[in-house]
Amino acid sequence: MGDKTKSIINDYSDEFGSIIPPIYLGSVYKYIDEELSKKSDRNIVIKYYREENPSLRVLERVIASLEQTEDALVFSSGMAAISTLGMNFLNKGSKVLLLKEMYGSTIQFFENLSDKYCITIKKVFPSHESIIREIEDNNYDLILIESLTNPTLKVLDVSEIGKIIKKTESNIIIDNTFASPILLKPSKYGFNLILNSTTKYMSGHNDSMGGSISGKSSLINDLWEWRRLLGNMQQPFEAYLTLRGIKTLPIRIQQQSENAQAISEFLQDKSKISRVLYPGLKDSPYNSVAKKVFEKPYFGGVLSFEIKGNVKETKDFIKNLKLVKPSPSLGGTESLITLPSITASRYISENDKKELGISEKLIRLSVGLEDVQDIINDLDQALNKI
Ligand SMILES: *Cc1c(COP(=O)(O)O)cnc(C)c1O
């Protein structure tokens, strides 16, 4: 685990020499006492599936290796992972630092807790300067940020944020869902806990749900206790699908990024388009920081844009699409389009939306693996009808 190999290696082996790990559906295993029982590679007794399951373990080892961390845990969803972090790090009266622009349910989860448990939440603009300033000035019990924000695709300079982690020994949790470990490896910059909604790019086929947390073994052990108590581990079949999806993660991210780049450039040249947000565009304010922190010379599969016209015309454009489907998720093989102001960003306050540039008309496109010319033709015909 946590080795520096560049390939996605599944080191599973069994008595029959199966190349592919089986799905362990058993909820119980033989158990007399700790001494006599089979243990996982992290020395947890395999006796009850809520605690440790071999199917989840194979996936966890692969994710830890991809994120270059000591260990990892998988959960039933990204939100299950986030709520487990809340259980682990928060006490009555705790202070939480978030970004103004974040996955909507993440914001809602902490805001709901804040009323119940007197937790103070501070949200800052997504930039390394504002995050560093906050951490230097205050003590936070939990800090959660996103590496590539949704839906305006702001890229954080994680190398700068990493320096403050070393200086203050803060545990900053970074949600790496949009970038994926192919584009960004936060552990390189000193991040101790990395979160992914594996529902998105990691599994990548719009057919499974999951979440992962990767990091130092000591932290992962604490979170393992909470997962055992909450019972929000991933299901074996979902773990199998995620493991199956991860094998093609590098080539999917590359192709989806290339498609997104071509589509962004196409849209930028259209007179009916008023703005395109994509870090791969040369005139994007995030192009140079993306080049600095990303592992690859490409920029991810999500872009956002606005058409010239009102909200009704924007919705008409979406209705006119034939190949690209309207749906709020992202990261899969099918191209999906959504209006974030009524989906992922609906819990962001009106003031914050204004500051962040999330208008009612902003459209987010998660580019799939269809032929890029087919996607462009679809966008073009839908634009021509409005
Ligand atoms: C989808 C998403 C989540 C939540 O994950 P689920 O698997 O839907 O629970 C968290 N963070 C980001 C950035 C996401 O896109």
Coordinates of C-alpha atoms and ligand atoms in Angstrom, one line a residue:
M1 CA 0.0 0.0 0.0
G2 CA 1.0 3.6 -0.6
D3 CA 3.8 2.4 -2.9
K4 CA 5.0 4.7 -5.7
T5 CA 4.1 2.4 -8.6
K6 CA 2.4 4.1 -11.5
S7 CA 0.1 1.2 -12.5
I8 CA -3.2 0.3 -10.9
I9 CA -2.2 -2.9 -9.3
N10 CA -4.6 -5.3 -7.7
D11 CA -2.4 -7.6 -5.7
Y12 CA -5.2 -10.1 -5.0
S13 CA -4.3 -13.8 -5.0
D14 CA -6.2 -16.8 -3.9
E15 CA -5.9 -20.6 -3.8
F16 CA -7.3 -21.0 -7.3
G17 CA -5.1 -18.3 -8.9
S18 CA -8.1 -16.2 -9.9
I19 CA -7.0 -13.0 -11.5
I20 CA -10.1 -11.2 -10.5
P21 CA -11.1 -11.0 -6.8
P22 CA -14.5 -12.8 -6.1
I23 CA -17.3 -10.9 -4.4
Y24 CA -17.5 -12.0 -0.8
L25 CA -21.2 -11.9 0.1
G26 CA -20.8 -13.6 3.5
S27 CA -21.8 -11.5 6.4
V28 CA -20.2 -13.9 8.9
Y29 CA -16.9 -15.8 9.0
K30 CA -15.6 -18.6 11.3
Y31 CA -14.5 -17.2 14.6
I32 CA -13.4 -18.7 17.9
D33 CA -11.1 -16.1 19.2
E34 CA -8.7 -13.4 17.8
E35 CA -5.7 -15.8 17.8
L36 CA -7.4 -18.5 15.6
S37 CA -9.1 -16.1 13.2
K38 CA -8.1 -15.0 9.7
K39 CA -7.0 -11.4 9.6
S40 CA -6.9 -8.8 6.9
D41 CA -3.5 -7.3 5.8
R42 CA -4.2 -4.4 8.3
N43 CA -4.6 -7.0 11.1
I44 CA -8.3 -6.7 11.5
V45 CA -10.1 -10.0 12.2
I46 CA -12.4 -11.0 9.4
K47 CA -15.5 -12.2 11.3
Y48 CA -18.3 -9.8 10.5
Y49 CA -18.8 -7.9 7.3
R50 CA -19.6 -4.6 8.9
E51 CA -16.1 -4.6 10.3
E52 CA -13.9 -6.0 7.6
N53 CA -14.7 -7.6 4.2
P54 CA -12.2 -9.0 1.8
S55 CA -14.1 -7.5 -1.3
L56 CA -13.8 -4.0 0.2
R57 CA -10.3 -4.6 1.3
V58 CA -9.0 -5.2 -2.3
L59 CA -10.6 -2.0 -3.4
E60 CA -9.2 -0.1 -0.4
R61 CA -5.7 -1.2 -1.2
V62 CA -6.0 -0.1 -4.8
I63 CA -7.3 3.3 -3.8
A64 CA -4.6 3.8 -1.2
S65 CA -2.0 3.0 -3.8
L66 CA -3.6 5.4 -6.3
E67 CA -3.7 8.2 -3.8
Q68 CA -0.2 7.3 -2.5
T69 CA -1.4 7.0 1.1
E70 CA -0.8 4.4 3.8
D71 CA -4.3 3.1 3.9
A72 CA -7.9 3.7 2.8
L73 CA -11.5 3.0 3.7
V74 CA -14.6 2.7 1.4
F75 CA -18.1 3.8 2.3
S76 CA -21.6 3.4 1.0
S77 CA -21.4 6.9 -0.6
G78 CA -19.4 10.0 -0.7
M79 CA -21.8 11.5 1.9
A80 CA -21.3 8.5 4.1
A81 CA -17.6 9.2 4.1
I82 CA -18.2 12.9 4.8
S83 CA -20.6 12.2 7.7
T84 CA -18.1 9.8 9.2
L85 CA -15.5 12.6 9.2
G86 CA -18.0 14.7 11.0
M87 CA -18.5 12.0 13.7
N88 CA -14.7 11.6 14.1
F89 CA -13.6 15.2 14.3
L90 CA -16.5 17.2 15.8
N91 CA -17.4 17.8 19.4
K92 CA -20.0 20.1 20.9
G93 CA -19.0 23.7 20.0
S94 CA -16.4 22.7 17.4
K95 CA -15.2 25.0 14.6
V96 CA -15.4 24.0 11.0
L97 CA -13.8 25.6 8.0
L98 CA -15.5 25.0 4.6
L99 CA -15.4 26.6 1.2
K100 CA -18.3 28.8 -0.1
E101 CA -18.3 26.8 -3.2
M102 CA -18.6 23.1 -2.3
Y103 CA -20.8 20.1 -3.0
G104 CA -24.2 21.2 -1.8
S105 CA -25.0 18.3 0.5
T106 CA -21.6 18.7 2.2
I107 CA -22.5 22.3 3.1
Q108 CA -26.0 21.2 4.2
F109 CA -24.7 18.4 6.4
F110 CA -22.5 20.7 8.4
E111 CA -25.1 23.4 8.6
N112 CA -27.7 21.0 9.9
L113 CA -25.2 19.9 12.6
S114 CA -24.3 23.4 13.5
D115 CA -27.8 24.2 14.9
K116 CA -28.0 20.9 16.7
Y117 CA -24.5 20.8 18.3
C118 CA -23.6 24.5 18.5
I119 CA -20.9 24.1 15.8
T120 CA -19.5 27.2 14.2
I121 CA -19.0 27.1 10.5
K122 CA -16.8 29.5 8.5
K123 CA -16.9 29.4 4.7
V124 CA -14.2 31.1 2.7
F125 CA -13.8 31.9 -1.0
P126 CA -12.0 29.0 -2.7
S127 CA -8.4 30.2 -3.0
H128 CA -5.2 29.3 -1.2
E129 CA -4.8 32.8 0.1
S130 CA -8.2 32.8 2.0
I131 CA -7.7 29.3 3.3
I132 CA -4.2 29.9 4.6
R133 CA -5.3 33.2 6.2
E134 CA -8.1 31.5 8.1
I135 CA -5.9 28.6 9.3
E136 CA -3.2 31.0 10.5
D137 CA -5.7 33.1 12.4
N138 CA -7.9 30.4 13.9
N139 CA -8.0 26.9 15.3
Y140 CA -10.4 24.6 13.4
D141 CA -11.4 21.1 14.5
L142 CA -12.3 20.1 10.9
I143 CA -11.2 21.7 7.6
L144 CA -12.8 20.4 4.4
I145 CA -11.9 21.8 1.0
E146 CA -12.3 20.7 -2.6
S147 CA -9.3 20.5 -5.0
L148 CA -11.3 21.4 -8.2
T149 CA -14.6 23.2 -7.4
N150 CA -18.0 22.5 -8.6
P151 CA -19.4 24.0 -10.7
T152 CA -17.1 26.9 -11.6
L153 CA -13.9 24.7 -11.8
K154 CA -11.7 26.8 -9.7
V155 CA -8.3 25.0 -9.1
L156 CA -6.8 25.5 -5.7
D157 CA -3.1 25.8 -5.3
V158 CA -2.7 22.8 -3.1
S159 CA 1.1 23.2 -3.1
E160 CA 0.7 26.4 -1.2
I161 CA -1.9 24.9 1.2
G162 CA 0.3 22.0 1.8
K163 CA 3.0 24.3 3.3
I164 CA 0.5 25.4 6.0
I165 CA -0.4 21.8 6.8
K166 CA 3.3 21.1 7.6
K167 CA 3.6 24.4 9.6
T168 CA 0.4 24.1 11.7
E169 CA 0.0 20.3 11.7
S170 CA -3.7 20.8 10.8
N171 CA -5.7 17.9 9.4
I172 CA -7.1 19.4 6.2
I173 CA -9.4 17.0 4.4
I174 CA -9.4 17.4 0.6
D175 CA -12.3 16.3 -1.5
N176 CA -10.6 15.1 -4.7
T177 CA -13.7 13.9 -6.5
F178 CA -13.6 16.3 -9.5
A179 CA -9.9 16.0 -10.2
S180 CA -9.5 12.3 -9.3
P181 CA -6.2 10.8 -8.2
I182 CA -5.1 10.7 -11.9
L183 CA -5.0 14.5 -12.2
L184 CA -4.1 15.4 -8.6
K185 CA -2.3 13.6 -5.8
P186 CA -2.9 15.7 -2.7
S187 CA -0.7 13.4 -0.5
K188 CA 2.3 14.7 -2.5
Y189 CA 1.6 18.1 -1.0
G190 CA 1.2 16.9 2.6
F191 CA -2.5 16.3 2.8
N192 CA -3.3 13.6 5.4
L193 CA -6.9 12.8 4.4
I194 CA -8.2 12.6 0.9
L195 CA -11.9 12.0 0.1
N196 CA -13.5 10.8 -3.1
S197 CA -17.1 10.2 -4.1
T198 CA -16.3 7.1 -6.0
T199 CA -19.8 7.3 -7.5
K200 CA -18.2 9.8 -10.0
Y201 CA -14.9 9.2 -11.8
M202 CA -13.5 6.4 -9.8
S203 CA -16.3 3.9 -10.6
G204 CA -17.1 6.0 -13.7
H205 CA -20.0 4.2 -15.3
N206 CA -23.0 5.9 -13.7
D207 CA -24.0 2.5 -12.1
S208 CA -22.6 2.4 -8.6
M209 CA -22.3 4.5 -5.4
G210 CA -19.5 4.8 -3.0
G211 CA -17.1 7.0 -1.1
S212 CA -13.5 6.6 0.0
I213 CA -11.1 8.2 2.5
S214 CA -7.4 7.7 2.1
G215 CA -4.7 8.8 4.4
K216 CA -2.3 8.0 7.3
S217 CA -3.0 4.6 9.0
S218 CA -3.5 6.2 12.4
L219 CA -6.3 8.4 11.1
I220 CA -7.8 5.7 9.0
N221 CA -7.9 3.4 12.1
D222 CA -10.0 6.0 13.9
L223 CA -12.3 6.4 11.0
W224 CA -12.5 2.6 10.7
E225 CA -14.0 2.5 14.3
W226 CA -16.7 5.0 13.3
R227 CA -17.5 3.1 10.1
R228 CA -17.9 0.0 12.2
L229 CA -20.3 1.8 14.6
L230 CA -22.2 3.6 11.9
G231 CA -22.4 0.6 9.6
N232 CA -21.9 2.8 6.5
M233 CA -19.4 0.6 4.7
Q234 CA -19.6 0.0 1.0
Q235 CA -21.6 -3.0 -0.2
P236 CA -19.5 -5.9 -1.8
F237 CA -21.1 -5.7 -5.2
E238 CA -20.6 -1.9 -5.3
A239 CA -17.0 -2.4 -4.3
Y240 CA -16.6 -4.9 -7.2
L241 CA -18.1 -2.4 -9.7
T242 CA -15.8 0.3 -8.4
L243 CA -12.8 -1.9 -8.6
R244 CA -13.8 -2.8 -12.2
G245 CA -14.2 0.9 -13.0
I246 CA -11.0 2.0 -11.5
K247 CA -8.9 -0.1 -13.9
T248 CA -9.8 2.2 -16.8
L249 CA -9.7 5.4 -14.7
P250 CA -6.4 6.7 -16.3
I251 CA -7.6 6.3 -19.8
R252 CA -11.1 7.6 -19.1
I253 CA -9.7 10.7 -17.5
Q254 CA -7.4 11.3 -20.4
Q255 CA -10.1 10.8 -23.1
Q256 CA -12.8 12.7 -21.2
S257 CA -10.3 15.6 -20.6
E258 CA -9.4 15.7 -24.3
N259 CA -13.1 15.7 -25.2
A260 CA -13.8 18.5 -22.6
Q261 CA -10.9 20.5 -24.0
A262 CA -12.2 20.3 -27.6
I263 CA -15.8 21.1 -26.5
S264 CA -14.7 24.1 -24.4
E265 CA -12.8 25.5 -27.4
F266 CA -15.7 24.8 -29.7
L267 CA -18.1 26.6 -27.3
Q268 CA -15.7 29.5 -26.8
D269 CA -15.9 30.3 -30.5
K270 CA -19.7 30.3 -30.7
S271 CA -21.4 33.7 -30.8
K272 CA -24.4 32.3 -28.8
I273 CA -22.1 31.4 -25.8
S274 CA -21.3 34.2 -23.3
R275 CA -18.7 32.4 -21.2
V276 CA -17.0 29.1 -20.8
L277 CA -15.3 27.9 -17.6
Y278 CA -12.7 25.3 -18.0
P279 CA -9.1 25.3 -16.6
G280 CA -7.7 23.9 -19.8
L281 CA -8.6 27.1 -21.7
K282 CA -5.5 29.3 -22.2
D283 CA -7.3 32.4 -21.0
S284 CA -8.7 30.7 -17.9
P285 CA -7.5 32.3 -14.7
Y286 CA -6.9 28.8 -13.4
N287 CA -4.8 27.5 -16.3
S288 CA -1.4 28.2 -14.8
V289 CA -2.2 26.8 -11.4
A290 CA -3.7 23.7 -13.0
K291 CA -0.5 23.2 -15.0
K292 CA 1.5 23.6 -11.8
V293 CA -0.4 21.1 -9.5
F294 CA -1.9 18.6 -11.9
E295 CA -0.1 15.4 -12.7
K296 CA -1.0 15.5 -16.3
P297 CA -1.1 18.0 -19.2
Y298 CA -4.9 17.8 -19.3
F299 CA -7.7 19.3 -17.2
G300 CA -10.6 17.0 -16.4
G301 CA -13.9 16.1 -17.9
V302 CA -16.2 18.8 -16.5
L303 CA -16.8 22.3 -17.9
S304 CA -19.4 25.0 -17.3
F305 CA -20.8 27.6 -19.6
E306 CA -23.6 30.1 -20.2
I307 CA -25.5 30.8 -23.3
K308 CA -26.6 34.3 -24.3
G309 CA -30.3 34.4 -23.4
N310 CA -32.5 33.9 -20.3
V311 CA -33.2 30.9 -18.1
K312 CA -36.0 29.7 -20.3
E313 CA -33.8 29.7 -23.4
T314 CA -31.1 27.9 -21.3
K315 CA -33.6 25.2 -20.4
D316 CA -34.8 25.0 -24.0
F317 CA -31.2 24.4 -25.1
I318 CA -31.0 21.5 -22.6
K319 CA -34.3 20.1 -23.8
N320 CA -33.1 20.2 -27.4
L321 CA -30.1 17.9 -26.7
K322 CA -30.4 14.4 -28.0
L323 CA -27.2 12.6 -27.1
V324 CA -26.3 14.6 -23.9
K325 CA -28.7 13.7 -21.1
P326 CA -30.0 16.0 -18.4
S327 CA -28.9 14.7 -15.0
P328 CA -27.1 16.1 -12.0
S329 CA -24.2 13.6 -11.6
L330 CA -20.8 13.5 -13.3
G331 CA -17.8 11.5 -14.0
G332 CA -19.4 8.6 -16.0
T333 CA -19.1 7.3 -19.5
E334 CA -22.3 9.1 -20.5
S335 CA -22.3 12.9 -21.1
L336 CA -24.6 14.6 -18.5
I337 CA -25.7 18.2 -18.4
T338 CA -27.3 20.1 -15.5
L339 CA -28.1 23.5 -14.1
P340 CA -26.1 23.5 -10.8
S341 CA -28.0 26.4 -9.3
I342 CA -31.0 23.9 -8.8
T343 CA -28.9 20.8 -8.3
A344 CA -25.5 20.5 -6.6
S345 CA -25.3 24.2 -5.7
R346 CA -28.8 24.7 -4.4
Y347 CA -27.6 25.0 -0.7
I348 CA -25.1 27.8 -1.5
S349 CA -26.5 31.1 -0.4
E350 CA -27.6 33.7 -3.0
N351 CA -24.8 36.1 -2.0
D352 CA -22.2 33.4 -2.2
K353 CA -23.5 32.3 -5.6
K354 CA -23.1 35.8 -6.9
E355 CA -19.5 36.1 -5.6
L356 CA -18.6 32.7 -7.0
G357 CA -20.1 33.3 -10.4
I358 CA -22.9 30.6 -10.1
S359 CA -25.8 32.2 -12.0
E360 CA -29.2 30.6 -12.6
K361 CA -28.1 30.2 -16.2
L362 CA -24.9 28.4 -15.6
I363 CA -24.8 25.0 -17.3
R364 CA -22.4 22.2 -16.2
L365 CA -21.4 19.5 -18.6
S366 CA -19.8 16.3 -17.6
V367 CA -18.2 15.0 -20.7
G368 CA -18.5 11.3 -21.4
L369 CA -16.8 8.8 -23.7
E370 CA -19.0 9.3 -26.7
D371 CA -17.1 10.4 -29.9
V372 CA -16.3 14.0 -29.3
Q373 CA -17.7 15.1 -32.7
D374 CA -21.0 13.5 -31.8
I375 CA -21.2 15.6 -28.6
I376 CA -20.1 18.8 -30.4
N377 CA -22.8 18.2 -33.2
D378 CA -25.4 17.6 -30.5
L379 CA -24.5 20.9 -28.7
D380 CA -24.4 22.7 -32.0
Q381 CA -27.9 21.6 -33.2
A382 CA -29.4 22.4 -29.8
L383 CA -27.8 25.9 -29.9
N384 CA -29.0 26.5 -33.4
K385 CA -32.7 25.9 -32.3
I386 CA -32.7 28.7 -29.8
Ligands
LIG1 C1 -21.1 13.7 -5.5 C2 -20.2 14.4 -4.6 C3 -20.1 14.1 -3.2 C4 -21.1 13.2 -2.6 O1 -21.0 11.9 -3.0 P1 -22.1 10.8 -3.1 O2 -21.4 9.6 -3.6 O3 -23.2 11.3 -4.0 O4 -22.7 10.6 -1.7 C5 -19.2 14.8 -2.5 N1 -18.3 15.6 -3.0 C6 -18.3 15.9 -4.3 C7 -17.4 16.9 -4.9 C8 -19.3 15.3 -5.2 O5 -19.3 15.6 -6.5

